[in-house]
Amino acid sequence: MDRPRKLVVAAAIVDSLDRPTRTLCARRSAPADLAGRWELPGGKVEPDETPADALHRELEEELGVRVRLGDVLPGPDDGDWPILHHLTMRVWLAELVAGTPAPLQDHAEVRWVGHAGLDDLDWLDPDRPIVAALRATTAAHVTP
């Protein structure tokens, strides 16, 4: 019998929820098999937390920032994104409201990347379809 999937959370932190042109990307420092690859920041939902509360906590711990959450970036698994056989990820669009992003935990680098340059990063495999959906969503907001 399949075990139930656990939920993790992440944020596609953009420079503006209204007119996004750049996304904050985070390069992993650990574990060794993920180090050097890029992801959207976030993490585990603890048993006593809502998914949104977990995301706020994770972003404060990992990057030292507070954000305003926008819409969920809908995925194919009841709105979430399958990332491993036993994990799904809920991804929100978000924008900074306080703090300067810094790699405080689990990351070696954070970088603002224009949406045309997102494909230039070596993303973790499960993040690739999420980044493609992010690019398509944000492209609708950018005027030429």
mmCIF file of C-alpha atoms in Angstrom:
data_model
loop_
_atom_site.group_PDB
_atom_site.id
_atom_site.type_symbol
_atom_site.label_atom_id
_atom_site.label_comp_id
_atom_site.label_asym_id
_atom_site.label_seq_id
_atom_site.Cartn_x
_atom_site.Cartn_y
_atom_site.Cartn_z
ATOM 1 C CA MET A 1 0.000 0.000 0.000
ATOM 2 C CA ASP A 2 1.270 3.483 -0.868
ATOM 3 C CA ARG A 3 2.030 5.724 2.043
ATOM 4 C CA PRO A 4 0.343 9.129 2.040
ATOM 5 C CA ARG A 5 2.289 11.943 0.466
ATOM 6 C CA LYS A 6 3.789 14.559 2.734
ATOM 7 C CA LEU A 7 3.513 18.225 1.864
ATOM 8 C CA VAL A 8 6.448 20.609 1.634
ATOM 9 C CA VAL A 9 6.172 24.282 0.741
ATOM 10 C CA ALA A 10 8.129 26.748 -1.386
ATOM 11 C CA ALA A 11 7.990 30.330 -2.583
ATOM 12 C CA ALA A 12 8.630 31.759 -5.999
ATOM 13 C CA ILE A 13 9.745 35.119 -4.605
ATOM 14 C CA VAL A 14 9.369 37.677 -7.366
ATOM 15 C CA ASP A 15 10.342 41.339 -7.429
ATOM 16 C CA SER A 16 6.667 42.367 -7.748
ATOM 17 C CA LEU A 17 3.466 40.360 -7.553
ATOM 18 C CA ASP A 18 1.823 42.855 -9.913
ATOM 19 C CA ARG A 19 4.586 43.039 -12.558
ATOM 20 C CA PRO A 20 7.118 40.267 -11.918
ATOM 21 C CA THR A 21 10.346 40.420 -13.889
ATOM 22 C CA ARG A 22 12.816 38.557 -11.633
ATOM 23 C CA THR A 23 12.730 35.575 -9.277
ATOM 24 C CA LEU A 24 14.902 34.939 -6.227
ATOM 25 C CA CYS A 25 16.685 31.614 -6.758
ATOM 26 C CA ALA A 26 18.614 29.649 -4.136
ATOM 27 C CA ARG A 27 21.607 27.354 -4.739
ATOM 28 C CA ARG A 28 21.758 24.377 -2.369
ATOM 29 C CA SER A 29 24.746 23.813 -0.107
ATOM 30 C CA ALA A 30 23.556 20.469 1.302
ATOM 31 C CA PRO A 31 23.029 17.583 1.238
ATOM 32 C CA ALA A 32 25.974 16.597 -0.929
ATOM 33 C CA ASP A 33 23.864 15.049 -3.705
ATOM 34 C CA LEU A 34 21.907 18.325 -4.112
ATOM 35 C CA ALA A 35 24.704 20.812 -3.444
ATOM 36 C CA GLY A 36 25.317 23.290 -6.242
ATOM 37 C CA ARG A 37 21.888 22.907 -7.815
ATOM 38 C CA TRP A 38 19.165 25.554 -7.707
ATOM 39 C CA GLU A 39 15.725 25.496 -6.114
ATOM 40 C CA LEU A 40 12.880 27.666 -4.946
ATOM 41 C CA PRO A 41 13.314 28.238 -1.187
ATOM 42 C CA GLY A 42 11.033 26.564 1.322
ATOM 43 C CA GLY A 43 10.834 23.406 3.373
ATOM 44 C CA LYS A 44 8.911 21.037 5.594
ATOM 45 C CA VAL A 45 5.527 21.610 7.184
ATOM 46 C CA GLU A 46 5.646 20.713 10.877
ATOM 47 C CA PRO A 47 2.638 18.884 12.387
ATOM 48 C CA ASP A 48 1.427 21.967 14.298
ATOM 49 C CA GLU A 49 1.703 24.381 11.327
ATOM 50 C CA THR A 50 -0.443 25.429 8.420
ATOM 51 C CA PRO A 51 1.376 25.269 5.076
ATOM 52 C CA ALA A 52 1.495 29.096 4.858
ATOM 53 C CA ASP A 53 2.886 29.397 8.397
ATOM 54 C CA ALA A 54 5.532 26.790 7.571
ATOM 55 C CA LEU A 55 6.574 28.740 4.490
ATOM 56 C CA HIS A 56 6.937 31.977 6.452
ATOM 57 C CA ARG A 57 9.049 30.169 9.089
ATOM 58 C CA GLU A 58 11.250 28.464 6.492
ATOM 59 C CA LEU A 59 11.921 31.703 4.587
ATOM 60 C CA GLU A 60 12.860 33.486 7.808
ATOM 61 C CA GLU A 61 15.226 30.635 8.812
ATOM 62 C CA GLU A 62 16.788 30.038 5.381
ATOM 63 C CA LEU A 63 16.952 33.551 3.926
ATOM 64 C CA GLY A 64 16.163 36.012 6.734
ATOM 65 C CA VAL A 65 13.176 37.488 4.906
ATOM 66 C CA ARG A 66 9.473 38.053 5.334
ATOM 67 C CA VAL A 67 7.150 37.906 2.364
ATOM 68 C CA ARG A 68 3.621 38.668 1.309
ATOM 69 C CA LEU A 69 2.062 35.608 -0.268
ATOM 70 C CA GLY A 70 0.239 35.877 -3.559
ATOM 71 C CA ASP A 71 -1.513 33.124 -5.466
ATOM 72 C CA VAL A 72 -0.551 29.484 -5.341
ATOM 73 C CA LEU A 73 1.212 28.402 -8.532
ATOM 74 C CA PRO A 74 -1.128 25.522 -9.383
ATOM 75 C CA GLY A 75 0.383 22.123 -9.983
ATOM 76 C CA PRO A 76 -1.024 18.930 -11.515
ATOM 77 C CA ASP A 77 -1.512 16.995 -8.243
ATOM 78 C CA ASP A 78 -4.646 18.567 -6.715
ATOM 79 C CA GLY A 79 -2.968 21.955 -7.098
ATOM 80 C CA ASP A 80 0.386 20.800 -5.708
ATOM 81 C CA TRP A 81 3.561 19.611 -7.465
ATOM 82 C CA PRO A 82 4.833 16.021 -7.194
ATOM 83 C CA ILE A 83 8.506 16.174 -6.291
ATOM 84 C CA LEU A 84 9.264 12.669 -5.026
ATOM 85 C CA HIS A 85 7.113 9.565 -4.832
ATOM 86 C CA HIS A 86 6.210 10.437 -1.225
ATOM 87 C CA LEU A 87 6.308 14.276 -1.364
ATOM 88 C CA THR A 88 4.284 17.032 -2.960
ATOM 89 C CA MET A 89 5.107 20.722 -2.909
ATOM 90 C CA ARG A 90 2.773 23.701 -2.687
ATOM 91 C CA VAL A 91 4.310 26.776 -4.297
ATOM 92 C CA TRP A 92 3.180 30.350 -3.726
ATOM 93 C CA LEU A 93 4.127 33.453 -5.623
ATOM 94 C CA ALA A 94 5.458 35.919 -3.058
ATOM 95 C CA GLU A 95 7.181 39.275 -2.760
ATOM 96 C CA LEU A 96 9.557 40.604 -0.123
ATOM 97 C CA VAL A 97 8.189 42.834 2.617
ATOM 98 C CA ALA A 98 11.180 42.791 4.997
ATOM 99 C CA GLY A 99 14.791 41.680 5.078
ATOM 100 C CA THR A 100 17.607 41.313 2.596
ATOM 101 C CA PRO A 101 17.852 37.767 1.209
ATOM 102 C CA ALA A 102 20.963 35.953 2.379
ATOM 103 C CA PRO A 103 21.932 32.255 2.329
ATOM 104 C CA LEU A 104 21.593 31.611 6.074
ATOM 105 C CA GLN A 105 20.765 27.901 6.038
ATOM 106 C CA ASP A 106 20.915 25.106 3.434
ATOM 107 C CA HIS A 107 22.044 27.455 0.646
ATOM 108 C CA ALA A 108 25.396 28.706 -0.640
ATOM 109 C CA GLU A 109 24.012 31.550 -2.744
ATOM 110 C CA VAL A 110 20.848 33.447 -3.548
ATOM 111 C CA ARG A 111 20.430 35.350 -6.786
ATOM 112 C CA TRP A 112 17.777 37.456 -8.510
ATOM 113 C CA VAL A 113 17.323 36.062 -12.008
ATOM 114 C CA GLY A 114 15.360 37.594 -14.868
ATOM 115 C CA HIS A 115 12.711 35.242 -16.119
ATOM 116 C CA ALA A 116 14.436 34.802 -19.490
ATOM 117 C CA GLY A 117 17.510 33.509 -17.607
ATOM 118 C CA LEU A 118 15.804 30.917 -15.424
ATOM 119 C CA ASP A 119 16.664 28.103 -17.841
ATOM 120 C CA ASP A 120 20.358 28.933 -17.481
ATOM 121 C CA LEU A 121 20.431 27.555 -13.916
ATOM 122 C CA ASP A 122 20.953 23.894 -13.018
ATOM 123 C CA TRP A 123 17.627 23.352 -11.230
ATOM 124 C CA LEU A 124 16.815 20.352 -9.091
ATOM 125 C CA ASP A 125 14.861 17.992 -11.342
ATOM 126 C CA PRO A 126 11.533 18.306 -9.463
ATOM 127 C CA ASP A 127 11.731 22.120 -9.698
ATOM 128 C CA ARG A 128 12.059 22.190 -13.500
ATOM 129 C CA PRO A 129 8.316 21.920 -14.328
ATOM 130 C CA ILE A 130 7.549 24.415 -11.557
ATOM 131 C CA VAL A 131 10.007 26.906 -13.032
ATOM 132 C CA ALA A 132 8.452 26.399 -16.484
ATOM 133 C CA ALA A 133 5.007 27.144 -15.042
ATOM 134 C CA LEU A 134 6.410 30.161 -13.193
ATOM 135 C CA ARG A 135 7.943 31.513 -16.383
ATOM 136 C CA ALA A 136 4.634 31.082 -18.261
ATOM 137 C CA THR A 137 2.656 32.724 -15.443
ATOM 138 C CA THR A 138 4.963 35.692 -15.061
ATOM 139 C CA ALA A 139 5.288 36.209 -18.836
ATOM 140 C CA ALA A 140 1.598 37.100 -18.897
ATOM 141 C CA HIS A 141 2.332 40.051 -16.562
ATOM 142 C CA VAL A 142 5.292 41.472 -18.478
ATOM 143 C CA THR A 143 4.579 43.969 -21.229
ATOM 144 C CA PRO A 144 7.068 44.250 -24.097
#
